[in-house]
């Protein structure tokens, strides 16, 4: 009886165990939502569960706003790209918005947003922490407005200061641009929103951008534009890369197997997805096989929705493999898993967006990136007891923004509505942060003159202790400016005011360099770029010394167009009737972009890359270069604040290889010091800045030999020299 009971109990236990094991092994209804699995495995499981229709739905977005082709799609937020939710699979709607400087569409809270200053201002900070904070700000606002993919992360190099879209980018040097954009992308994606590095590749002018071919030797491309992308991707780990409009050496970027498959995906190990630009898709099978994973809003912007019926037919014919289709889908889903889009979907209802705090982030970014170009007789900082006349630039209302898809509608509205052009790439927008208001809080007496009449402006200037003239030059996506001149007779305005009052400060709100025929007469000049939503307050704080300028130019500032690799841009100008060129020859400068071009051609720019003044002075001592315990090259220097106010300095390290050639920025740091304080800083040198591309070996190569190392205040102002002996090596940029 006892044995029978024991056998019965044992049988029950075994049965119960087997039942429990079976229950534990039963997969949940959506096994891809198991966070214990890798993003790759989760994406594979989800792809395996999808129907063909669901796959083809994910590899194409719709335009998310009303157009002449359709009304606003149901569920879309009036945004750039939209894919409906797939509840069966647990997939939320994909909501994409332009957000290079801030969220451009109202979103679920139906409100404007806060804009950072121009990307060039962030780059001019020479501080990745500033870029990271800006990325977090934009990512947070996007999430609060219901967006989960941001078209942000512009890393195209500034090859020509007339490019209308330079303000979105991060300068002329690949190391600076790559590290700064990488930091921005990282900040965005910390908010569980996908960022998109763009426009891949060599999209360095806007004239004829949809068809023009950027002609450049592949090695030179590797060492310039592609290096910037490589670094941005390695440091930022973006979920997506956007292909460019233009052709590269004759092939459309979105159909370029070498760019997308060989370089981006295989060599760099990029595991995210490649989306087309809006109007940048041209085929089905060719593009898919070349590495394009998603067509953007093709029903509105492209000749055809290539990634639906045409691609289905291509797969059925065997022109595109089913494995490739699955790879396209997997790459999108993997990025969603990696960056939290599926595990922590954006709120369906409006989230709370901290606009006031975000405006401080934008203000701080401009304070770190505004560049003081001139300050004769220590005119700046201003004393608070002076009378000031503020002239021009709508400075009584706000600060100018760049145009095109990145233009942010400020949460506080547009204080200067109706400016031309009101249609694309406008409307021209201002941010409601009026410099006059903030200067008025600090001056003993303040007045405003619109600057439309130079004679009247000069009279107003003569009656004040100090004049502050705001000059503007609007630029935008889709066109380049034909020259570097200021529009609307502003040179005459500045000249008249300077003649009436030598204590005149000129504040530039521009896309970048402009000619300044009056420069030698100006008391001070501050480059404020496009200042962003906190711009008015930042400018006032800089002018009054509440914070010292610390920005350094992220690009070379030419004297005029004759110093550029190309004297003209064919088809430049808003609404130009001239046919754009079919090709543009970047082999003229090759990899020697910007300051390297000036060194190579022995030309002296008006202001060099890395240049910038402040309200104090710094001294360098003890410059040396050695290798750390891991064999990495590191420069060391003691920086001392020898002035009377606190400030920040940017010691820069430039290197020339044993085979000669032009100097390259290899590292820098930004150090803030109080008066009299000093600090020993270490500056790690980027191996890729010391390397050259070995095309035969398909790898980066650091040549053995002696490297000439210079400590600079800018690209043409050096304080110390050293040498560095290196063995041959083959540096690798690790994939994220």
XYZ file of C-alpha atoms in Angstrom:
736
model
C 0.000 0.000 0.000
C 2.817 2.349 0.914
C 4.708 1.394 -2.301
C 1.590 2.042 -4.344
C 1.208 5.442 -2.727
C 4.841 6.279 -3.401
C 4.516 5.198 -7.046
C 1.349 7.243 -7.405
C 3.005 10.288 -5.883
C 6.060 9.872 -8.103
C 3.920 9.544 -11.228
C 2.010 12.666 -10.236
C 5.230 14.594 -9.679
C 6.641 13.526 -13.056
C 3.399 14.431 -14.814
C 3.282 17.771 -13.062
C 6.910 18.473 -13.981
C 6.346 17.639 -17.628
C 3.270 19.843 -17.674
C 5.193 22.672 -16.070
C 8.041 22.292 -18.553
C 5.611 22.340 -21.451
C 3.989 25.469 -20.059
C 7.348 27.182 -19.614
C 8.426 26.290 -23.145
C 5.273 27.644 -24.751
C 6.269 30.903 -26.423
C 4.226 34.022 -25.670
C 1.922 35.335 -28.368
C 4.631 37.849 -29.371
C 7.994 36.235 -28.560
C 9.880 39.160 -30.083
C 8.760 41.278 -27.144
C 11.016 39.255 -24.821
C 13.535 41.877 -23.704
C 15.945 39.152 -22.654
C 16.685 38.379 -26.299
C 19.158 40.295 -28.437
C 17.819 42.960 -30.810
C 18.912 40.783 -33.753
C 17.026 37.754 -32.462
C 13.942 39.786 -31.673
C 13.961 41.293 -35.156
C 14.383 37.844 -36.731
C 11.394 36.479 -34.793
C 9.251 39.427 -35.802
C 10.218 39.199 -39.478
C 9.339 35.495 -39.442
C 5.863 36.339 -38.114
C 5.109 38.984 -40.744
C 3.088 38.569 -43.889
C 4.440 39.872 -47.183
C 1.958 42.738 -47.070
C 3.219 43.749 -43.629
C 6.825 43.646 -44.835
C 6.117 45.809 -47.852
C 4.194 48.232 -45.646
C 7.238 48.702 -43.387
C 9.728 49.428 -46.167
C 7.889 52.494 -47.412
C 6.596 55.526 -45.578
C 3.761 57.787 -46.664
C 3.887 61.555 -46.560
C 2.225 62.316 -43.242
C 0.535 65.550 -44.201
C -1.992 66.742 -46.731
C -0.642 67.058 -50.261
C -1.923 67.423 -53.794
C -1.805 63.611 -54.014
C -3.873 62.789 -50.922
C -5.288 64.119 -47.692
C -3.517 63.692 -44.391
C -3.328 59.935 -43.716
C -5.421 58.710 -40.825
C -3.250 58.425 -37.753
C -0.470 60.652 -39.102
C 0.583 63.771 -37.230
C 0.980 66.032 -40.243
C 4.604 65.053 -40.534
C 7.288 64.010 -42.997
C 6.887 60.237 -42.908
C 4.228 57.856 -41.600
C 3.545 54.122 -41.429
C 0.281 52.945 -39.840
C 0.439 50.852 -36.686
C 0.309 47.061 -36.972
C -1.559 45.992 -33.827
C -1.333 42.291 -34.656
C 2.417 42.521 -34.328
C 2.523 45.059 -31.530
C 4.057 47.668 -33.809
C 3.127 51.303 -33.111
C 2.752 53.778 -35.929
C 6.009 55.110 -37.314
C 5.959 58.890 -37.029
C 8.925 60.681 -38.621
C 9.639 64.391 -38.459
C 12.355 66.751 -39.613
C 14.304 67.842 -36.577
C 17.799 69.004 -37.488
C 17.617 71.918 -35.033
C 14.317 71.175 -33.334
C 10.996 69.445 -33.958
C 9.451 71.044 -37.038
C 5.888 69.716 -36.871
C 3.313 70.390 -34.087
C 2.682 66.751 -33.123
C 0.081 65.575 -30.654
C 0.281 68.684 -28.470
C -0.389 70.844 -31.569
C 2.205 73.395 -30.522
C 5.427 74.839 -31.817
C 8.818 73.834 -30.518
C 12.132 75.173 -29.254
C 14.931 75.537 -31.785
C 18.615 75.139 -31.132
C 20.900 77.630 -32.839
C 22.367 76.599 -36.195
C 24.300 73.362 -36.327
C 27.368 75.454 -37.110
C 26.911 77.220 -33.752
C 26.875 73.890 -31.952
C 29.963 72.812 -33.895
C 31.612 76.131 -33.022
C 31.309 75.268 -29.352
C 33.978 72.586 -29.938
C 32.229 70.824 -27.054
C 30.537 67.441 -27.586
C 28.677 67.954 -24.291
C 26.849 70.913 -25.868
C 25.913 68.778 -28.879
C 24.771 65.951 -26.605
C 22.575 68.265 -24.528
C 20.995 69.652 -27.695
C 20.272 66.154 -28.957
C 18.615 65.193 -25.691
C 16.505 68.341 -25.840
C 15.281 67.639 -29.363
C 14.717 63.952 -28.639
C 12.699 64.779 -25.544
C 10.486 67.266 -27.377
C 9.964 64.788 -30.203
C 8.909 62.083 -27.792
C 6.512 64.432 -26.032
C 4.957 65.305 -29.386
C 4.447 61.708 -30.474
C 7.411 61.172 -32.838
C 9.677 58.143 -32.774
C 12.010 58.802 -35.736
C 13.893 62.077 -36.192
C 15.453 63.133 -39.475
C 18.334 64.715 -37.598
C 22.087 64.324 -37.714
C 23.341 66.369 -40.699
C 27.051 65.707 -41.205
C 27.735 66.937 -44.746
C 31.007 68.863 -44.856
C 31.116 72.571 -45.594
C 32.997 72.562 -48.879
C 31.488 75.874 -49.995
C 30.280 78.656 -47.660
C 27.522 79.528 -50.158
C 25.743 76.195 -49.668
C 22.272 77.161 -48.479
C 22.088 74.300 -46.039
C 25.404 74.758 -44.221
C 23.621 76.026 -41.118
C 22.272 72.518 -40.521
C 25.723 70.939 -40.595
C 28.839 70.830 -38.430
C 31.669 72.459 -40.333
C 34.474 71.651 -42.734
C 36.618 69.243 -40.721
C 35.663 65.536 -40.668
C 36.892 64.943 -37.119
C 35.002 67.898 -35.672
C 31.860 67.211 -37.693
C 31.858 63.476 -36.971
C 32.357 63.786 -33.221
C 29.879 66.634 -32.774
C 27.124 65.008 -34.827
C 27.807 61.678 -33.141
C 27.237 63.343 -29.765
C 23.986 64.904 -31.000
C 22.718 61.550 -32.274
C 23.595 59.877 -29.008
C 21.634 62.513 -27.110
C 18.562 62.113 -29.324
C 18.515 58.350 -28.993
C 18.878 58.416 -25.227
C 15.270 59.615 -25.341
C 14.290 56.348 -27.087
C 13.808 58.009 -30.436
C 15.667 56.963 -33.602
C 18.032 59.516 -35.139
C 19.001 59.646 -38.808
C 22.477 60.591 -39.979
C 22.304 62.308 -43.368
C 22.766 62.962 -46.322
C 24.939 60.060 -47.433
C 27.052 61.216 -49.241
C 28.815 64.275 -50.740
C 25.599 66.334 -50.735
C 27.641 69.518 -50.293
C 25.694 72.031 -52.407
C 21.980 72.500 -53.070
C 21.966 73.751 -56.678
C 20.707 70.920 -58.854
C 20.912 68.599 -55.853
C 18.442 66.064 -57.247
C 20.569 65.267 -60.284
C 24.056 66.713 -59.888
C 26.969 64.293 -59.684
C 29.627 64.943 -57.064
C 32.836 63.978 -58.823
C 35.579 62.962 -56.420
C 38.330 60.384 -56.180
C 37.140 57.592 -53.858
C 40.267 57.858 -51.699
C 39.765 61.604 -51.240
C 36.099 60.932 -50.466
C 37.137 58.416 -47.807
C 39.434 60.953 -46.180
C 36.898 63.772 -46.084
C 33.115 63.411 -46.340
C 33.001 59.683 -45.631
C 35.340 60.022 -42.659
C 32.891 62.469 -41.071
C 30.071 59.954 -41.560
C 32.198 57.075 -40.316
C 33.015 58.885 -37.081
C 29.456 60.123 -36.540
C 28.094 56.597 -36.970
C 30.766 55.031 -34.757
C 30.221 57.522 -31.937
C 26.473 58.033 -32.256
C 25.148 54.617 -33.363
C 22.221 56.071 -35.346
C 19.297 53.811 -36.064
C 19.107 55.052 -39.631
C 21.161 56.671 -42.383
C 19.503 58.763 -45.089
C 20.886 58.528 -48.594
C 21.483 61.775 -50.458
C 19.720 63.225 -53.495
C 22.825 63.680 -55.579
C 24.833 61.229 -57.606
C 28.359 60.304 -56.568
C 30.686 59.760 -59.520
C 27.652 59.256 -61.727
C 25.560 56.934 -59.532
C 22.584 58.052 -57.475
C 23.402 57.794 -53.774
C 20.348 55.634 -53.143
C 21.462 53.196 -55.852
C 25.163 53.139 -55.020
C 26.203 49.602 -54.083
C 29.701 50.758 -53.175
C 28.444 53.454 -50.794
C 25.589 51.579 -49.157
C 26.656 47.939 -49.201
C 30.427 47.853 -49.461
C 31.339 50.854 -47.306
C 28.434 51.539 -44.951
C 27.132 48.070 -44.195
C 30.084 45.743 -44.764
C 33.181 47.797 -43.937
C 31.646 49.963 -41.224
C 29.325 47.265 -39.906
C 26.258 49.504 -39.894
C 23.283 47.398 -38.776
C 20.532 50.002 -39.039
C 18.489 50.881 -42.097
C 19.029 53.223 -45.027
C 16.090 55.424 -45.963
C 15.843 57.543 -49.083
C 15.533 61.292 -48.964
C 12.142 62.677 -49.960
C 12.308 62.461 -53.747
C 15.576 60.536 -53.691
C 14.380 57.095 -54.823
C 14.663 56.153 -58.501
C 14.160 52.403 -58.821
C 12.996 49.200 -57.158
C 15.365 46.284 -57.781
C 18.460 48.390 -58.393
C 17.998 50.435 -55.233
C 17.081 47.472 -53.039
C 20.044 45.413 -54.234
C 22.334 48.416 -53.772
C 21.389 48.694 -50.098
C 18.424 51.082 -49.873
C 16.060 49.664 -47.235
C 13.152 52.097 -47.159
C 11.536 54.505 -49.616
C 10.391 57.779 -48.072
C 7.020 59.261 -49.078
C 7.351 57.980 -52.621
C 3.671 58.462 -53.407
C 4.208 62.231 -53.257
C 7.883 62.863 -54.013
C 9.101 60.082 -56.317
C 8.079 59.067 -59.828
C 6.554 55.895 -58.391
C 6.144 53.971 -55.156
C 9.023 51.707 -56.123
C 9.045 49.716 -52.895
C 5.532 48.370 -53.332
C 4.246 46.865 -56.597
C 7.500 47.241 -58.606
C 9.549 45.642 -55.840
C 7.001 42.865 -55.342
C 7.291 42.060 -59.034
C 11.091 42.187 -58.862
C 11.082 39.712 -55.966
C 8.669 37.442 -57.821
C 11.000 37.457 -60.845
C 14.007 36.705 -58.651
C 15.698 40.048 -59.374
C 15.657 40.757 -55.642
C 15.935 37.829 -53.249
C 13.425 37.171 -50.502
C 16.367 37.171 -48.128
C 17.142 40.746 -49.161
C 13.539 41.761 -48.536
C 13.709 40.223 -45.074
C 17.014 41.994 -44.442
C 15.425 45.354 -45.276
C 12.644 44.705 -42.785
C 14.961 43.298 -40.127
C 17.211 46.351 -40.221
C 14.278 48.664 -39.506
C 12.950 46.482 -36.703
C 16.370 45.957 -35.171
C 16.849 49.715 -34.811
C 13.422 49.995 -33.198
C 14.408 47.351 -30.642
C 17.891 48.787 -30.020
C 16.611 52.305 -29.380
C 13.500 51.486 -27.359
C 10.879 52.476 -29.908
C 8.963 49.221 -29.444
C 9.641 48.553 -25.759
C 8.814 52.126 -24.733
C 6.526 53.557 -27.412
C 5.930 57.282 -27.528
C 2.802 58.418 -25.687
C -0.387 58.400 -27.746
C -1.539 61.541 -25.989
C 0.459 64.721 -25.581
C 3.375 64.460 -23.230
C 4.565 67.350 -21.120
C 7.246 69.236 -23.026
C 9.445 71.460 -20.802
C 9.654 74.374 -23.212
C 11.110 76.862 -20.696
C 13.924 74.499 -19.715
C 14.547 73.612 -23.354
C 14.898 77.288 -24.220
C 17.727 77.489 -21.681
C 19.449 74.580 -23.448
C 19.157 76.494 -26.727
C 20.443 79.688 -25.088
C 23.424 77.887 -23.580
C 24.278 76.342 -26.959
C 24.561 79.755 -28.594
C 26.572 81.134 -25.710
C 29.042 78.275 -26.223
C 29.108 78.631 -30.018
C 28.891 82.338 -30.854
C 32.260 83.488 -32.190
C 33.771 86.864 -31.340
C 35.594 87.854 -34.527
C 36.781 91.337 -33.578
C 37.002 93.413 -30.394
C 39.017 96.601 -30.843
C 40.007 98.499 -27.725
C 38.175 95.984 -25.553
C 34.853 97.519 -26.568
C 33.228 94.369 -25.292
C 32.016 93.477 -22.775
C 29.659 96.424 -22.435
C 29.218 98.256 -19.163
C 25.644 98.210 -17.878
C 25.529 101.971 -17.415
C 25.781 102.868 -21.102
C 23.092 104.048 -23.492
C 22.576 101.764 -26.464
C 20.847 102.067 -29.811
C 19.902 98.739 -31.379
C 19.679 98.873 -35.164
C 18.303 96.538 -37.838
C 17.658 92.849 -38.222
C 14.172 92.971 -36.643
C 16.090 92.855 -33.354
C 13.080 94.418 -31.640
C 11.096 91.282 -32.435
C 13.393 88.263 -32.544
C 16.223 86.435 -34.287
C 16.411 84.922 -37.760
C 16.121 81.195 -38.578
C 17.324 79.301 -41.633
C 14.744 77.990 -44.090
C 13.635 74.673 -45.508
C 12.662 71.424 -43.854
C 14.649 72.157 -40.678
C 12.894 75.462 -39.904
C 11.186 75.257 -36.512
C 7.910 77.021 -35.804
C 8.673 78.534 -32.418
C 6.382 77.622 -29.541
C 6.082 81.373 -28.903
C 5.046 82.060 -32.486
C 6.650 83.990 -35.340
C 7.054 87.660 -34.349
C 7.835 88.788 -37.927
C 5.250 87.078 -40.146
C 4.744 87.562 -43.866
C 8.348 87.895 -45.006
C 9.186 86.697 -48.493
C 9.405 84.043 -49.662
C 6.242 82.794 -48.012
C 6.330 79.591 -50.090
C 8.992 76.869 -50.151
C 11.739 76.999 -48.956
C 10.110 79.610 -46.742
C 8.291 80.993 -45.039
C 11.076 83.055 -43.535
C 10.817 82.592 -39.781
C 12.021 84.397 -36.703
C 12.222 83.124 -33.142
C 10.542 85.296 -30.538
C 13.651 86.100 -28.516
C 14.216 89.794 -29.122
C 17.770 91.057 -28.485
C 16.335 94.542 -27.858
C 14.345 93.258 -24.900
C 17.328 91.640 -23.214
C 19.739 94.482 -23.994
C 17.143 96.871 -22.586
C 17.278 95.078 -19.244
C 20.993 95.847 -19.016
C 21.434 99.282 -20.628
C 20.790 102.580 -18.857
C 18.850 103.690 -21.905
C 17.931 101.784 -25.059
C 16.275 102.709 -28.341
C 15.611 100.931 -31.621
C 16.019 101.909 -35.247
C 14.851 99.490 -37.977
C 17.921 100.137 -40.128
C 15.965 100.625 -43.322
C 17.404 104.134 -43.811
C 21.199 104.381 -43.291
C 21.006 108.157 -42.729
C 18.392 107.839 -39.998
C 20.260 104.929 -38.436
C 23.492 106.914 -38.361
C 21.728 109.824 -36.669
C 20.336 107.471 -34.042
C 23.777 105.943 -33.495
C 25.425 109.314 -32.977
C 23.207 109.983 -29.981
C 24.086 106.817 -28.048
C 27.171 105.636 -26.206
C 27.158 102.368 -28.148
C 25.435 101.122 -31.298
C 24.623 97.458 -31.890
C 23.802 96.704 -35.532
C 22.148 93.414 -36.382
C 22.688 92.255 -39.963
C 20.996 89.214 -41.461
C 21.290 86.960 -44.457
C 18.647 84.291 -44.933
C 19.627 80.961 -46.447
C 17.679 77.768 -46.889
C 17.510 74.264 -48.220
C 17.137 73.847 -52.015
C 19.242 76.825 -53.153
C 22.711 78.267 -52.727
C 23.571 81.930 -52.451
C 25.407 83.209 -55.528
C 27.917 85.246 -53.517
C 29.074 86.133 -50.002
C 27.628 89.634 -49.963
C 25.068 90.924 -47.482
C 21.665 91.657 -49.071
C 19.377 94.678 -48.772
C 22.034 97.404 -48.702
C 23.186 96.324 -45.239
C 26.851 97.106 -45.964
C 25.873 100.736 -46.503
C 23.895 100.649 -43.250
C 26.853 99.335 -41.266
C 29.283 101.784 -42.889
C 27.026 104.735 -42.081
C 26.581 103.704 -38.462
C 30.327 103.098 -38.023
C 31.087 106.547 -39.361
C 28.620 108.091 -36.918
C 29.729 106.049 -33.906
C 33.012 104.101 -33.849
C 31.781 102.255 -30.761
C 29.629 100.026 -32.921
C 29.165 96.300 -32.481
C 28.004 94.288 -35.479
C 26.069 91.101 -34.729
C 25.839 88.705 -37.669
C 22.839 86.398 -38.062
C 23.932 84.436 -41.118
C 24.364 80.980 -42.601
C 28.121 81.435 -42.312
C 30.809 83.670 -43.786
C 29.903 86.949 -45.454
C 32.067 89.677 -46.941
C 32.673 92.580 -44.543
C 34.105 95.579 -46.411
C 33.639 97.673 -43.254
C 35.482 95.249 -40.942
C 38.517 97.444 -40.257
C 36.280 100.251 -38.968
C 34.109 98.040 -36.723
C 34.548 98.165 -32.985
C 33.448 94.562 -32.508
C 31.920 91.775 -34.566
C 30.049 88.802 -33.127
C 29.022 85.861 -35.318
C 25.739 84.628 -33.856
C 24.850 82.269 -36.734
C 21.096 81.582 -36.687
C 20.704 82.098 -32.946
C 17.765 79.811 -32.090
C 14.951 80.164 -29.587
C 17.186 81.428 -26.800
C 19.184 83.684 -29.091
C 18.165 87.147 -27.926
C 19.033 86.470 -24.314
C 22.280 84.694 -25.240
C 23.438 87.629 -27.369
C 22.756 90.093 -24.565
C 24.559 87.951 -21.997
C 27.559 87.680 -24.322
C 27.660 91.393 -25.084
C 27.558 92.279 -21.392
C 30.094 89.717 -20.280
C 27.752 87.652 -18.143
C 29.310 84.828 -20.087
C 32.494 85.151 -22.130
C 32.424 84.125 -25.808
C 34.163 80.781 -26.311
C 33.128 79.700 -29.803
C 35.734 78.906 -32.434
C 35.062 78.922 -36.173
C 34.189 75.426 -37.459
C 34.971 76.654 -40.973
C 37.389 78.957 -42.739
C 36.106 82.483 -43.406
C 37.238 83.615 -46.882
C 37.940 87.192 -47.812
C 35.838 86.763 -50.939
C 34.730 84.187 -53.508
C 38.078 84.247 -55.345
C 39.654 82.274 -52.515
C 37.277 79.321 -52.911
C 37.985 76.166 -54.956
C 35.153 77.192 -57.286
C 34.555 80.881 -57.931
C 30.888 80.357 -58.850
C 28.091 77.844 -58.341
C 26.127 77.309 -61.531
C 22.408 77.822 -60.945
C 22.860 79.426 -57.520
C 20.279 81.854 -56.206
C 16.678 81.614 -55.075
C 14.466 81.095 -58.146
C 17.495 81.221 -60.434
C 16.695 80.634 -64.100
C 20.187 79.324 -64.823
C 20.417 75.578 -65.349
C 22.420 73.938 -62.560
C 25.521 72.018 -63.525
C 25.328 68.297 -64.248
C 28.498 67.683 -62.268
C 30.591 69.398 -59.659
C 34.317 68.756 -59.474
C 35.390 68.137 -55.888
C 38.701 66.746 -57.123
C 39.891 70.363 -57.174
C 40.374 70.249 -53.409
C 39.825 66.516 -52.869
C 40.321 65.712 -49.198
C 41.938 69.109 -48.580
C 38.718 70.784 -47.518
C 38.611 74.178 -45.824
C 41.697 75.095 -43.830
C 43.682 72.408 -45.643
C 42.777 74.056 -48.968
C 44.102 77.384 -47.698
C 47.355 75.779 -46.551
C 47.737 73.848 -49.798
C 47.189 76.914 -51.995
C 49.050 79.290 -49.639
C 46.031 81.560 -49.275
C 45.255 83.552 -46.152
C 41.566 83.573 -45.225
C 39.969 86.480 -43.441
C 39.569 84.289 -40.350
C 41.008 80.804 -39.977
C 39.276 77.609 -38.914
C 39.430 77.393 -35.117
C 39.690 81.170 -34.641
C 37.772 83.007 -31.939
C 38.345 85.768 -29.390
C 37.180 86.067 -25.811
C 37.350 88.532 -22.889
C 40.407 87.041 -21.259
C 43.764 85.606 -22.342
C 45.351 82.176 -22.096
C 48.919 80.988 -21.991
C 50.256 77.559 -22.958
C 53.257 75.776 -21.487
C 54.798 72.343 -21.318
C 53.495 71.088 -24.639
C 54.488 67.463 -25.241
C 53.238 64.440 -27.140
C 53.682 60.817 -26.130
C 51.812 57.520 -26.083
C 49.678 56.156 -23.269
C 49.879 52.621 -21.900
C 47.695 51.380 -24.751
C 49.968 52.949 -27.367
C 47.581 55.798 -28.251
C 49.054 59.188 -29.090
C 48.240 61.874 -26.523
C 49.203 65.543 -26.413
C 49.652 67.356 -23.096
C 49.643 71.072 -22.374
C 49.172 73.339 -19.378
C 46.599 76.053 -20.035
C 46.548 79.151 -17.807
C 43.995 81.944 -17.714
C 46.225 85.024 -17.599
C 43.389 87.560 -17.811
C 40.963 89.108 -15.354
C 37.724 87.247 -16.101
C 36.658 83.630 -16.317
C 36.620 82.082 -19.756
C 37.077 78.942 -21.833
C 39.851 78.111 -24.262
C 40.123 75.548 -27.062
C 43.694 74.294 -27.557
C 43.846 72.497 -30.908
C 46.357 69.909 -32.108
C 47.264 69.694 -35.805
C 49.417 66.960 -37.309
C 51.411 66.501 -40.525
C 52.376 62.968 -41.512
C 55.863 61.717 -42.439
C 54.914 61.855 -46.117
C 54.054 65.547 -45.895
C 50.765 66.928 -47.144
C 48.518 69.361 -45.325
C 47.970 69.623 -41.590
C 44.958 67.887 -40.129
C 43.096 68.519 -36.895
C 43.837 65.472 -34.746
C 42.346 66.526 -31.418
C 41.265 69.373 -29.180
C 39.746 70.039 -25.802
C 37.719 72.836 -24.247
C 38.853 73.998 -20.836
C 37.113 76.565 -18.617
C 39.287 78.460 -16.145
C 38.885 81.225 -13.594
C 41.367 84.124 -13.644
C 44.809 82.953 -12.630
C 43.917 79.277 -12.684
C 45.783 76.715 -14.757
C 45.200 73.096 -15.700
C 47.221 70.363 -17.315
C 45.059 68.786 -20.029
C 45.459 65.644 -22.078
C 44.292 65.637 -25.691
C 43.934 62.188 -27.225
C 44.789 62.226 -30.920
C 42.395 60.516 -33.320
C 44.289 57.815 -35.198
C 42.163 58.275 -38.290
C 43.363 61.877 -38.462
C 46.910 60.519 -38.589
C 46.069 57.785 -41.091
C 45.600 57.724 -44.843
C 43.324 55.400 -46.762
C 45.242 52.502 -48.323
C 43.038 51.676 -51.292
C 45.035 48.614 -52.327
C 44.699 47.083 -48.876
C 41.182 48.495 -48.325
C 42.124 49.810 -44.882
C 43.316 52.822 -42.961
C 47.095 52.952 -42.560
C 49.221 54.976 -40.179
C 52.617 55.214 -41.855
C 55.714 54.569 -39.809
C 57.806 57.657 -39.211
C 58.011 61.066 -37.606
C 54.868 63.164 -37.320
C 55.040 66.939 -36.951
C 52.634 68.096 -34.250
C 51.548 71.693 -33.665
C 49.596 73.200 -30.817
C 47.296 75.821 -32.288
C 44.917 78.572 -31.283
C 43.534 78.155 -34.786
C 44.515 76.394 -38.007
C 47.098 79.092 -38.790
C 48.164 80.385 -35.356
C 50.527 78.037 -33.530
C 51.985 78.251 -30.049
C 54.239 75.188 -29.821
C 55.694 72.287 -31.796
C 56.521 68.662 -31.057
C 57.285 65.456 -32.899
C 55.782 62.015 -32.551
C 57.361 58.777 -33.668
C 54.865 56.110 -34.678
C 55.175 52.566 -35.999
C 53.045 51.377 -38.888
C 49.528 50.462 -37.791
C 46.104 49.864 -39.230
C 43.447 51.575 -37.107
C 39.914 50.238 -37.120
C 36.779 52.151 -36.233
C 34.698 49.754 -34.239
C 31.060 49.412 -35.214
C 28.619 50.436 -32.483
